[in-house]
Amino acid sequence: MGADRSAFGAFLRARRDRLTPGQAGIEAFPGPRRVPGLRREELAMLAGLSTDHYSRLEQGRQATVSESVLAALTRALRLNEVEAAHLRDLAAPASRARRTAPEVQHPDPGLLRLAATLDHVPVLLLGRRAEVLAHNALLRAVLGRAPALGSSFTHYLFRDPLARERIVNWAEFGARSVAAMRREAGRRPEDRRLMAEVDDLRRTDPDVARWWDDHTVRDYASVAKRIAHPEAGLLDFHIEIVTAPHAPDQHLVVYTAEPGSSTARMLPLLASWAAPADTPTGPRDRPRDRPRD
């Protein structure tokens, strides 16, 4: 039995520990409780399974998991759509043939053209393992510096001190990034490079270790991001994710600003400060004063 089953059982335990009998809509079984979450027998009852059957699932001793059992577990654990998809991925047989994606990633031409039309806002193109495939000068102006092409945006987020300094809601953003990384790991258990990066970050960063062990999963999705810029002040963005049907592994990350907001008014000035694409070291000469809000 492969590592898929171990991850499957760990995810079940994490979700069971989070769900109390009251939240599940049942009376707690009598007797002392070691944890506030559901007992195995309570979850088995909710899913219509025997306690022994559920225990085998959680302990990684069940060779196959049927679609009907997955549906029952999804209902019993009250999983959302992303969590249910993650559970199905983890339940896939260890022997299932998986298509290995090529190591070298090339930016999708269509997403690059779309990024070029959005040069008035910060834009970042990410591939598998959050590899940086492209970014524009305005992103560098907002972040102070941008990760090198071919590097990992996740490594930038956790290893570059400027990321923690500039991103005001860094903890929220970091936790979501780890949850998205766990979701990708569920989709690609054969990706040894991804798991090596996860292990490295978990070993060296206690925040990553804590969030990873929480077993929270998310798809890449829209999120708010607040940047503390040394000259432009506080910048508030909504991060929108664009994917193309023919390039599902690539995500165009677009920093949008509320029309008429101080951030929207500041972006043209930041664009005028931005360095040319071939010198990603930071802004050029800047005026001494910035416009008042």
PDB file of C-alpha atoms in Angstrom:
ATOM      1  CA  MET A   1       0.000   0.000   0.000  1.00  0.00           C
ATOM      2  CA  GLY A   2       1.494   3.319  -1.062  1.00  0.00           C
ATOM      3  CA  ALA A   3       1.904   6.712   0.549  1.00  0.00           C
ATOM      4  CA  ASP A   4      -1.424   7.729  -1.001  1.00  0.00           C
ATOM      5  CA  ARG A   5      -3.261   5.704   1.653  1.00  0.00           C
ATOM      6  CA  SER A   6      -1.249   7.212   4.490  1.00  0.00           C
ATOM      7  CA  ALA A   7      -2.133  10.714   3.313  1.00  0.00           C
ATOM      8  CA  PHE A   8      -5.766   9.656   2.861  1.00  0.00           C
ATOM      9  CA  GLY A   9      -5.974   8.451   6.465  1.00  0.00           C
ATOM     10  CA  ALA A  10      -4.233  11.527   7.836  1.00  0.00           C
ATOM     11  CA  PHE A  11      -6.683  13.806   6.027  1.00  0.00           C
ATOM     12  CA  LEU A  12      -9.654  11.866   7.404  1.00  0.00           C
ATOM     13  CA  ARG A  13      -8.282  12.142  10.956  1.00  0.00           C
ATOM     14  CA  ALA A  14      -7.641  15.875  10.599  1.00  0.00           C
ATOM     15  CA  ARG A  15     -11.151  16.554   9.329  1.00  0.00           C
ATOM     16  CA  ARG A  16     -12.741  14.281  11.969  1.00  0.00           C
ATOM     17  CA  ASP A  17     -10.853  16.063  14.756  1.00  0.00           C
ATOM     18  CA  ARG A  18     -12.257  19.405  13.546  1.00  0.00           C
ATOM     19  CA  LEU A  19     -15.918  18.366  13.539  1.00  0.00           C
ATOM     20  CA  THR A  20     -17.748  18.222  16.868  1.00  0.00           C
ATOM     21  CA  PRO A  21     -20.879  16.107  17.403  1.00  0.00           C
ATOM     22  CA  GLY A  22     -22.941  19.285  17.645  1.00  0.00           C
ATOM     23  CA  GLN A  23     -21.608  20.549  14.319  1.00  0.00           C
ATOM     24  CA  ALA A  24     -22.350  17.143  12.799  1.00  0.00           C
ATOM     25  CA  GLY A  25     -25.933  17.313  14.095  1.00  0.00           C
ATOM     26  CA  ILE A  26     -25.769  14.309  16.435  1.00  0.00           C
ATOM     27  CA  GLU A  27     -25.775  13.661  20.166  1.00  0.00           C
ATOM     28  CA  ALA A  28     -22.319  12.808  21.477  1.00  0.00           C
ATOM     29  CA  PHE A  29     -21.871   9.135  22.306  1.00  0.00           C
ATOM     30  CA  PRO A  30     -21.607   8.569  26.073  1.00  0.00           C
ATOM     31  CA  GLY A  31     -18.271   8.196  27.810  1.00  0.00           C
ATOM     32  CA  PRO A  32     -15.149  10.344  28.314  1.00  0.00           C
ATOM     33  CA  ARG A  33     -13.768  12.178  25.290  1.00  0.00           C
ATOM     34  CA  ARG A  34     -10.067  12.745  24.704  1.00  0.00           C
ATOM     35  CA  VAL A  35     -10.643  15.281  21.897  1.00  0.00           C
ATOM     36  CA  PRO A  36     -13.539  17.628  21.057  1.00  0.00           C
ATOM     37  CA  GLY A  37     -13.896  16.184  17.565  1.00  0.00           C
ATOM     38  CA  LEU A  38     -15.894  13.167  16.468  1.00  0.00           C
ATOM     39  CA  ARG A  39     -14.978   9.686  17.617  1.00  0.00           C
ATOM     40  CA  ARG A  40     -14.354   7.077  14.962  1.00  0.00           C
ATOM     41  CA  GLU A  41     -17.567   5.258  15.807  1.00  0.00           C
ATOM     42  CA  GLU A  42     -19.550   8.506  15.547  1.00  0.00           C
ATOM     43  CA  LEU A  43     -18.176   9.293  12.112  1.00  0.00           C
ATOM     44  CA  ALA A  44     -18.692   5.686  11.005  1.00  0.00           C
ATOM     45  CA  MET A  45     -22.334   5.933  12.050  1.00  0.00           C
ATOM     46  CA  LEU A  46     -22.754   9.230  10.171  1.00  0.00           C
ATOM     47  CA  ALA A  47     -21.219   7.722   7.031  1.00  0.00           C
ATOM     48  CA  GLY A  48     -23.219   4.484   7.272  1.00  0.00           C
ATOM     49  CA  LEU A  49     -20.077   2.366   7.722  1.00  0.00           C
ATOM     50  CA  SER A  50     -19.038  -0.134  10.336  1.00  0.00           C
ATOM     51  CA  THR A  51     -16.515   1.162  12.851  1.00  0.00           C
ATOM     52  CA  ASP A  52     -14.056  -1.500  11.669  1.00  0.00           C
ATOM     53  CA  HIS A  53     -14.430  -0.417   8.041  1.00  0.00           C
ATOM     54  CA  TYR A  54     -13.865   3.222   8.900  1.00  0.00           C
ATOM     55  CA  SER A  55     -10.896   2.354  11.125  1.00  0.00           C
ATOM     56  CA  ARG A  56      -9.262   0.492   8.226  1.00  0.00           C
ATOM     57  CA  LEU A  57      -9.726   3.569   6.035  1.00  0.00           C
ATOM     58  CA  GLU A  58      -8.202   5.919   8.571  1.00  0.00           C
ATOM     59  CA  GLN A  59      -5.304   3.583   9.330  1.00  0.00           C
ATOM     60  CA  GLY A  60      -4.472   3.123   5.646  1.00  0.00           C
ATOM     61  CA  ARG A  61      -5.357  -0.579   5.664  1.00  0.00           C
ATOM     62  CA  GLN A  62      -8.173  -0.451   3.093  1.00  0.00           C
ATOM     63  CA  ALA A  63      -6.883  -1.331  -0.381  1.00  0.00           C
ATOM     64  CA  THR A  64      -9.745   0.249  -2.326  1.00  0.00           C
ATOM     65  CA  VAL A  65     -12.261   2.986  -1.614  1.00  0.00           C
ATOM     66  CA  SER A  66     -15.494   3.044  -3.585  1.00  0.00           C
ATOM     67  CA  GLU A  67     -17.173   6.157  -4.936  1.00  0.00           C
ATOM     68  CA  SER A  68     -20.157   5.543  -2.670  1.00  0.00           C
ATOM     69  CA  VAL A  69     -17.917   5.442   0.416  1.00  0.00           C
ATOM     70  CA  LEU A  70     -16.153   8.635  -0.683  1.00  0.00           C
ATOM     71  CA  ALA A  71     -19.532  10.333  -1.139  1.00  0.00           C
ATOM     72  CA  ALA A  72     -20.641   9.150   2.312  1.00  0.00           C
ATOM     73  CA  LEU A  73     -17.425  10.419   3.938  1.00  0.00           C
ATOM     74  CA  THR A  74     -17.778  13.742   2.141  1.00  0.00           C
ATOM     75  CA  ARG A  75     -21.284  14.191   3.532  1.00  0.00           C
ATOM     76  CA  ALA A  76     -20.402  13.019   7.035  1.00  0.00           C
ATOM     77  CA  LEU A  77     -17.326  15.265   7.295  1.00  0.00           C
ATOM     78  CA  ARG A  78     -19.158  18.173   5.647  1.00  0.00           C
ATOM     79  CA  LEU A  79     -16.340  18.708   3.182  1.00  0.00           C
ATOM     80  CA  ASN A  80     -16.458  21.603   0.760  1.00  0.00           C
ATOM     81  CA  GLU A  81     -15.899  21.123  -2.963  1.00  0.00           C
ATOM     82  CA  VAL A  82     -12.112  21.517  -2.814  1.00  0.00           C
ATOM     83  CA  GLU A  83     -11.780  19.202   0.197  1.00  0.00           C
ATOM     84  CA  ALA A  84     -13.962  16.568  -1.489  1.00  0.00           C
ATOM     85  CA  ALA A  85     -11.815  16.692  -4.628  1.00  0.00           C
ATOM     86  CA  HIS A  86      -8.687  16.373  -2.472  1.00  0.00           C
ATOM     87  CA  LEU A  87     -10.156  13.328  -0.728  1.00  0.00           C
ATOM     88  CA  ARG A  88     -10.839  11.677  -4.112  1.00  0.00           C
ATOM     89  CA  ASP A  89      -7.286  12.374  -5.251  1.00  0.00           C
ATOM     90  CA  LEU A  90      -5.852  10.837  -2.093  1.00  0.00           C
ATOM     91  CA  ALA A  91      -8.098   7.787  -2.487  1.00  0.00           C
ATOM     92  CA  ALA A  92      -6.800   7.003  -5.988  1.00  0.00           C
ATOM     93  CA  PRO A  93      -5.078   3.595  -6.103  1.00  0.00           C
ATOM     94  CA  ALA A  94      -1.331   3.805  -5.567  1.00  0.00           C
ATOM     95  CA  SER A  95      -0.858   1.701  -8.705  1.00  0.00           C
ATOM     96  CA  ARG A  96      -2.888   4.055 -10.885  1.00  0.00           C
ATOM     97  CA  ALA A  97      -0.872   5.228 -13.869  1.00  0.00           C
ATOM     98  CA  ARG A  98      -0.227   8.949 -13.620  1.00  0.00           C
ATOM     99  CA  ARG A  99       0.882  11.170 -16.442  1.00  0.00           C
ATOM    100  CA  THR A 100       4.121  12.853 -15.519  1.00  0.00           C
ATOM    101  CA  ALA A 101       4.304  16.453 -16.688  1.00  0.00           C
ATOM    102  CA  PRO A 102       7.534  17.586 -18.382  1.00  0.00           C
ATOM    103  CA  GLU A 103      10.062  19.198 -16.050  1.00  0.00           C
ATOM    104  CA  VAL A 104      10.653  22.263 -18.220  1.00  0.00           C
ATOM    105  CA  GLN A 105       7.729  24.667 -18.071  1.00  0.00           C
ATOM    106  CA  HIS A 106       7.021  27.217 -20.771  1.00  0.00           C
ATOM    107  CA  PRO A 107       4.637  30.168 -20.309  1.00  0.00           C
ATOM    108  CA  ASP A 108       1.384  29.730 -22.177  1.00  0.00           C
ATOM    109  CA  PRO A 109       1.385  32.225 -25.093  1.00  0.00           C
ATOM    110  CA  GLY A 110      -2.255  33.132 -24.566  1.00  0.00           C
ATOM    111  CA  LEU A 111      -1.747  33.907 -20.899  1.00  0.00           C
ATOM    112  CA  LEU A 112       1.353  35.942 -21.786  1.00  0.00           C
ATOM    113  CA  ARG A 113      -0.683  38.000 -24.267  1.00  0.00           C
ATOM    114  CA  LEU A 114      -3.346  38.542 -21.622  1.00  0.00           C
ATOM    115  CA  ALA A 115      -0.673  39.610 -19.129  1.00  0.00           C
ATOM    116  CA  ALA A 116       0.681  42.116 -21.662  1.00  0.00           C
ATOM    117  CA  THR A 117      -2.724  43.794 -21.896  1.00  0.00           C
ATOM    118  CA  LEU A 118      -2.791  44.146 -18.090  1.00  0.00           C
ATOM    119  CA  ASP A 119       0.409  46.151 -17.736  1.00  0.00           C
ATOM    120  CA  HIS A 120      -1.515  48.790 -15.749  1.00  0.00           C
ATOM    121  CA  VAL A 121      -1.770  46.354 -12.791  1.00  0.00           C
ATOM    122  CA  PRO A 122       0.752  43.980 -11.190  1.00  0.00           C
ATOM    123  CA  VAL A 123       0.703  40.567 -12.887  1.00  0.00           C
ATOM    124  CA  LEU A 124       2.452  37.278 -12.155  1.00  0.00           C
ATOM    125  CA  LEU A 125       2.311  33.976 -14.086  1.00  0.00           C
ATOM    126  CA  LEU A 126       2.872  30.806 -12.050  1.00  0.00           C
ATOM    127  CA  GLY A 127       3.254  27.207 -13.193  1.00  0.00           C
ATOM    128  CA  ARG A 128       3.475  23.917 -11.336  1.00  0.00           C
ATOM    129  CA  ARG A 129       5.068  24.099  -7.874  1.00  0.00           C
ATOM    130  CA  ALA A 130       4.388  27.873  -8.017  1.00  0.00           C
ATOM    131  CA  GLU A 131       7.297  28.289 -10.440  1.00  0.00           C
ATOM    132  CA  VAL A 132       7.560  31.895 -11.623  1.00  0.00           C
ATOM    133  CA  LEU A 133       7.094  31.922 -15.409  1.00  0.00           C
ATOM    134  CA  ALA A 134       6.586  35.659 -15.977  1.00  0.00           C
ATOM    135  CA  HIS A 135       5.889  38.930 -14.172  1.00  0.00           C
ATOM    136  CA  ASN A 136       5.695  42.576 -15.130  1.00  0.00           C
ATOM    137  CA  ALA A 137       7.586  45.645 -13.975  1.00  0.00           C
ATOM    138  CA  LEU A 138       4.656  46.918 -11.916  1.00  0.00           C
ATOM    139  CA  LEU A 139       4.729  43.770  -9.783  1.00  0.00           C
ATOM    140  CA  ARG A 140       8.374  44.466  -9.002  1.00  0.00           C
ATOM    141  CA  ALA A 141       7.525  48.072  -8.133  1.00  0.00           C
ATOM    142  CA  VAL A 142       4.817  46.951  -5.705  1.00  0.00           C
ATOM    143  CA  LEU A 143       6.761  44.114  -4.043  1.00  0.00           C
ATOM    144  CA  GLY A 144      10.132  45.859  -4.041  1.00  0.00           C
ATOM    145  CA  ARG A 145      11.621  42.948  -5.927  1.00  0.00           C
ATOM    146  CA  ALA A 146      10.097  39.958  -7.635  1.00  0.00           C
ATOM    147  CA  PRO A 147      11.275  36.341  -7.603  1.00  0.00           C
ATOM    148  CA  ALA A 148      13.597  35.386 -10.457  1.00  0.00           C
ATOM    149  CA  LEU A 149      12.062  33.597 -13.418  1.00  0.00           C
ATOM    150  CA  GLY A 150      12.228  29.868 -12.832  1.00  0.00           C
ATOM    151  CA  SER A 151      12.317  30.238  -9.056  1.00  0.00           C
ATOM    152  CA  SER A 152       9.539  29.313  -6.632  1.00  0.00           C
ATOM    153  CA  PHE A 153       7.107  32.008  -5.534  1.00  0.00           C
ATOM    154  CA  THR A 154       6.469  29.948  -2.394  1.00  0.00           C
ATOM    155  CA  HIS A 155      10.172  30.082  -1.542  1.00  0.00           C
ATOM    156  CA  TYR A 156      10.092  33.850  -2.059  1.00  0.00           C
ATOM    157  CA  LEU A 157       7.108  34.134   0.244  1.00  0.00           C
ATOM    158  CA  PHE A 158       8.782  32.251   3.087  1.00  0.00           C
ATOM    159  CA  ARG A 159      12.482  32.903   2.522  1.00  0.00           C
ATOM    160  CA  ASP A 160      12.680  36.542   1.429  1.00  0.00           C
ATOM    161  CA  PRO A 161      12.455  38.872   4.473  1.00  0.00           C
ATOM    162  CA  LEU A 162      11.047  41.609   2.229  1.00  0.00           C
ATOM    163  CA  ALA A 163       7.931  39.503   1.608  1.00  0.00           C
ATOM    164  CA  ARG A 164       7.065  39.442   5.311  1.00  0.00           C
ATOM    165  CA  GLU A 165       7.902  43.142   5.550  1.00  0.00           C
ATOM    166  CA  ARG A 166       5.782  44.286   2.612  1.00  0.00           C
ATOM    167  CA  ILE A 167       2.765  41.950   2.851  1.00  0.00           C
ATOM    168  CA  VAL A 168       0.727  43.243   5.799  1.00  0.00           C
ATOM    169  CA  ASN A 169      -1.543  40.176   5.928  1.00  0.00           C
ATOM    170  CA  TRP A 170       1.411  37.857   5.346  1.00  0.00           C
ATOM    171  CA  ALA A 171       0.203  35.156   7.759  1.00  0.00           C
ATOM    172  CA  GLU A 172      -3.146  34.789   6.009  1.00  0.00           C
ATOM    173  CA  PHE A 173      -1.485  34.809   2.601  1.00  0.00           C
ATOM    174  CA  GLY A 174       1.171  32.312   3.718  1.00  0.00           C
ATOM    175  CA  ALA A 175      -1.378  29.906   5.193  1.00  0.00           C
ATOM    176  CA  ARG A 176      -3.391  29.969   1.964  1.00  0.00           C
ATOM    177  CA  SER A 177      -0.250  29.318  -0.065  1.00  0.00           C
ATOM    178  CA  VAL A 178       0.581  26.256   2.025  1.00  0.00           C
ATOM    179  CA  ALA A 179      -3.015  25.013   1.644  1.00  0.00           C
ATOM    180  CA  ALA A 180      -2.736  25.397  -2.135  1.00  0.00           C
ATOM    181  CA  MET A 181       0.608  23.566  -2.076  1.00  0.00           C
ATOM    182  CA  ARG A 182      -1.001  20.677  -0.182  1.00  0.00           C
ATOM    183  CA  ARG A 183      -3.810  20.581  -2.752  1.00  0.00           C
ATOM    184  CA  GLU A 184      -1.243  20.349  -5.568  1.00  0.00           C
ATOM    185  CA  ALA A 185       0.614  17.591  -3.707  1.00  0.00           C
ATOM    186  CA  GLY A 186      -2.641  15.624  -3.545  1.00  0.00           C
ATOM    187  CA  ARG A 187      -3.050  15.977  -7.296  1.00  0.00           C
ATOM    188  CA  ARG A 188       0.588  15.098  -8.029  1.00  0.00           C
ATOM    189  CA  PRO A 189       1.851  12.536  -5.509  1.00  0.00           C
ATOM    190  CA  GLU A 190       4.411  11.431  -8.097  1.00  0.00           C
ATOM    191  CA  ASP A 191       6.051  14.879  -8.170  1.00  0.00           C
ATOM    192  CA  ARG A 192       9.168  14.211  -6.100  1.00  0.00           C
ATOM    193  CA  ARG A 193      10.524  17.701  -6.642  1.00  0.00           C
ATOM    194  CA  LEU A 194       7.363  19.221  -5.178  1.00  0.00           C
ATOM    195  CA  MET A 195       7.548  16.982  -2.105  1.00  0.00           C
ATOM    196  CA  ALA A 196      11.256  17.773  -1.675  1.00  0.00           C
ATOM    197  CA  GLU A 197      10.390  21.492  -1.652  1.00  0.00           C
ATOM    198  CA  VAL A 198       7.599  20.872   0.867  1.00  0.00           C
ATOM    199  CA  ASP A 199       9.921  18.887   3.123  1.00  0.00           C
ATOM    200  CA  ASP A 200      12.594  21.582   2.917  1.00  0.00           C
ATOM    201  CA  LEU A 201      10.164  24.350   3.837  1.00  0.00           C
ATOM    202  CA  ARG A 202       8.615  22.312   6.664  1.00  0.00           C
ATOM    203  CA  ARG A 203      12.033  21.568   8.102  1.00  0.00           C
ATOM    204  CA  THR A 204      13.225  25.167   8.059  1.00  0.00           C
ATOM    205  CA  ASP A 205      10.059  27.211   8.660  1.00  0.00           C
ATOM    206  CA  PRO A 206       7.802  26.541  11.675  1.00  0.00           C
ATOM    207  CA  ASP A 207       4.898  28.398  10.058  1.00  0.00           C
ATOM    208  CA  VAL A 208       4.952  26.059   7.058  1.00  0.00           C
ATOM    209  CA  ALA A 209       5.223  23.014   9.329  1.00  0.00           C
ATOM    210  CA  ARG A 210       2.257  24.133  11.419  1.00  0.00           C
ATOM    211  CA  TRP A 211       0.041  24.983   8.454  1.00  0.00           C
ATOM    212  CA  TRP A 212       0.984  21.819   6.571  1.00  0.00           C
ATOM    213  CA  ASP A 213       0.164  19.606   9.554  1.00  0.00           C
ATOM    214  CA  ASP A 214      -3.239  21.295   9.765  1.00  0.00           C
ATOM    215  CA  HIS A 215      -4.204  19.500   6.495  1.00  0.00           C
ATOM    216  CA  THR A 216      -6.139  22.518   5.204  1.00  0.00           C
ATOM    217  CA  VAL A 217      -6.495  22.457   1.414  1.00  0.00           C
ATOM    218  CA  ARG A 218      -7.412  25.218  -1.020  1.00  0.00           C
ATOM    219  CA  ASP A 219      -7.307  25.716  -4.741  1.00  0.00           C
ATOM    220  CA  TYR A 220      -5.608  28.814  -6.073  1.00  0.00           C
ATOM    221  CA  ALA A 221      -8.355  31.354  -5.517  1.00  0.00           C
ATOM    222  CA  SER A 222      -9.047  35.030  -5.093  1.00  0.00           C
ATOM    223  CA  VAL A 223      -7.775  36.613  -1.888  1.00  0.00           C
ATOM    224  CA  ALA A 224      -7.192  40.110  -0.525  1.00  0.00           C
ATOM    225  CA  LYS A 225      -3.604  41.315  -0.181  1.00  0.00           C
ATOM    226  CA  ARG A 226      -2.383  44.449   1.575  1.00  0.00           C
ATOM    227  CA  ILE A 227       1.049  45.825   0.754  1.00  0.00           C
ATOM    228  CA  ALA A 228       2.979  48.336   2.866  1.00  0.00           C
ATOM    229  CA  HIS A 229       4.938  50.300   0.256  1.00  0.00           C
ATOM    230  CA  PRO A 230       7.680  52.630   1.586  1.00  0.00           C
ATOM    231  CA  GLU A 231       6.759  55.494  -0.771  1.00  0.00           C
ATOM    232  CA  ALA A 232       3.201  54.757  -1.902  1.00  0.00           C
ATOM    233  CA  GLY A 233       1.832  53.840   1.537  1.00  0.00           C
ATOM    234  CA  LEU A 234      -0.740  51.092   2.079  1.00  0.00           C
ATOM    235  CA  LEU A 235      -1.918  49.399  -1.106  1.00  0.00           C
ATOM    236  CA  ASP A 236      -5.027  47.198  -1.069  1.00  0.00           C
ATOM    237  CA  PHE A 237      -5.432  44.575  -3.771  1.00  0.00           C
ATOM    238  CA  HIS A 238      -7.803  41.766  -4.606  1.00  0.00           C
ATOM    239  CA  ILE A 239      -5.805  38.898  -6.097  1.00  0.00           C
ATOM    240  CA  GLU A 240      -7.671  37.264  -8.961  1.00  0.00           C
ATOM    241  CA  ILE A 241      -6.577  33.975 -10.550  1.00  0.00           C
ATOM    242  CA  VAL A 242      -7.019  33.317 -14.279  1.00  0.00           C
ATOM    243  CA  THR A 243      -6.468  29.886 -15.838  1.00  0.00           C
ATOM    244  CA  ALA A 244      -6.855  28.668 -19.404  1.00  0.00           C
ATOM    245  CA  PRO A 245      -8.582  25.340 -20.230  1.00  0.00           C
ATOM    246  CA  HIS A 246      -5.604  24.261 -22.343  1.00  0.00           C
ATOM    247  CA  ALA A 247      -3.063  25.205 -19.618  1.00  0.00           C
ATOM    248  CA  PRO A 248      -4.667  24.137 -16.317  1.00  0.00           C
ATOM    249  CA  ASP A 249      -1.307  24.020 -14.512  1.00  0.00           C
ATOM    250  CA  GLN A 250      -0.620  27.715 -15.094  1.00  0.00           C
ATOM    251  CA  HIS A 251      -2.202  30.534 -13.107  1.00  0.00           C
ATOM    252  CA  LEU A 252      -2.190  34.187 -14.096  1.00  0.00           C
ATOM    253  CA  VAL A 253      -2.202  36.118 -10.825  1.00  0.00           C
ATOM    254  CA  VAL A 254      -3.680  39.597 -11.286  1.00  0.00           C
ATOM    255  CA  TYR A 255      -3.550  42.302  -8.605  1.00  0.00           C
ATOM    256  CA  THR A 256      -6.752  44.329  -8.992  1.00  0.00           C
ATOM    257  CA  ALA A 257      -7.654  47.538  -7.178  1.00  0.00           C
ATOM    258  CA  GLU A 258     -11.062  48.986  -6.369  1.00  0.00           C
ATOM    259  CA  PRO A 259     -11.858  51.677  -8.967  1.00  0.00           C
ATOM    260  CA  GLY A 260     -11.389  55.160  -7.544  1.00  0.00           C
ATOM    261  CA  SER A 261      -9.482  53.891  -4.500  1.00  0.00           C
ATOM    262  CA  SER A 262      -6.195  55.386  -3.312  1.00  0.00           C
ATOM    263  CA  THR A 263      -4.470  52.223  -4.574  1.00  0.00           C
ATOM    264  CA  ALA A 264      -5.953  52.632  -8.057  1.00  0.00           C
ATOM    265  CA  ARG A 265      -4.828  56.257  -8.121  1.00  0.00           C
ATOM    266  CA  MET A 266      -1.328  55.301  -7.021  1.00  0.00           C
ATOM    267  CA  LEU A 267      -0.747  52.568  -9.629  1.00  0.00           C
ATOM    268  CA  PRO A 268       0.013  54.912 -12.571  1.00  0.00           C
ATOM    269  CA  LEU A 269       2.666  56.650 -10.487  1.00  0.00           C
ATOM    270  CA  LEU A 270       4.157  53.328  -9.432  1.00  0.00           C
ATOM    271  CA  ALA A 271       4.215  52.293 -13.095  1.00  0.00           C
ATOM    272  CA  SER A 272       6.190  55.423 -13.931  1.00  0.00           C
ATOM    273  CA  TRP A 273       8.727  54.446 -11.264  1.00  0.00           C
ATOM    274  CA  ALA A 274       9.021  50.854 -12.448  1.00  0.00           C
ATOM    275  CA  ALA A 275      12.332  49.753 -13.929  1.00  0.00           C
ATOM    276  CA  PRO A 276      12.533  48.362 -17.467  1.00  0.00           C
ATOM    277  CA  ALA A 277      11.930  44.626 -17.803  1.00  0.00           C
ATOM    278  CA  ASP A 278      15.626  43.881 -18.289  1.00  0.00           C
ATOM    279  CA  THR A 279      16.634  45.558 -15.001  1.00  0.00           C
ATOM    280  CA  PRO A 280      14.455  44.016 -12.300  1.00  0.00           C
ATOM    281  CA  THR A 281      16.332  45.627  -9.453  1.00  0.00           C
ATOM    282  CA  GLY A 282      13.735  48.221  -8.466  1.00  0.00           C
ATOM    283  CA  PRO A 283      12.269  51.600  -9.306  1.00  0.00           C
ATOM    284  CA  ARG A 284      14.183  54.274 -11.147  1.00  0.00           C
ATOM    285  CA  ASP A 285      14.396  57.898 -10.027  1.00  0.00           C
ATOM    286  CA  ARG A 286      11.290  58.845  -8.131  1.00  0.00           C
ATOM    287  CA  PRO A 287       9.744  62.201  -7.421  1.00  0.00           C
ATOM    288  CA  ARG A 288      10.208  63.410  -3.855  1.00  0.00           C
ATOM    289  CA  ASP A 289       6.526  63.861  -3.181  1.00  0.00           C
ATOM    290  CA  ARG A 290       3.614  61.594  -3.914  1.00  0.00           C
ATOM    291  CA  PRO A 291       0.123  62.894  -4.632  1.00  0.00           C
ATOM    292  CA  ARG A 292      -2.160  63.327  -1.661  1.00  0.00           C
ATOM    293  CA  ASP A 293      -5.170  61.037  -1.354  1.00  0.00           C
TER     294      ASP A 293
END
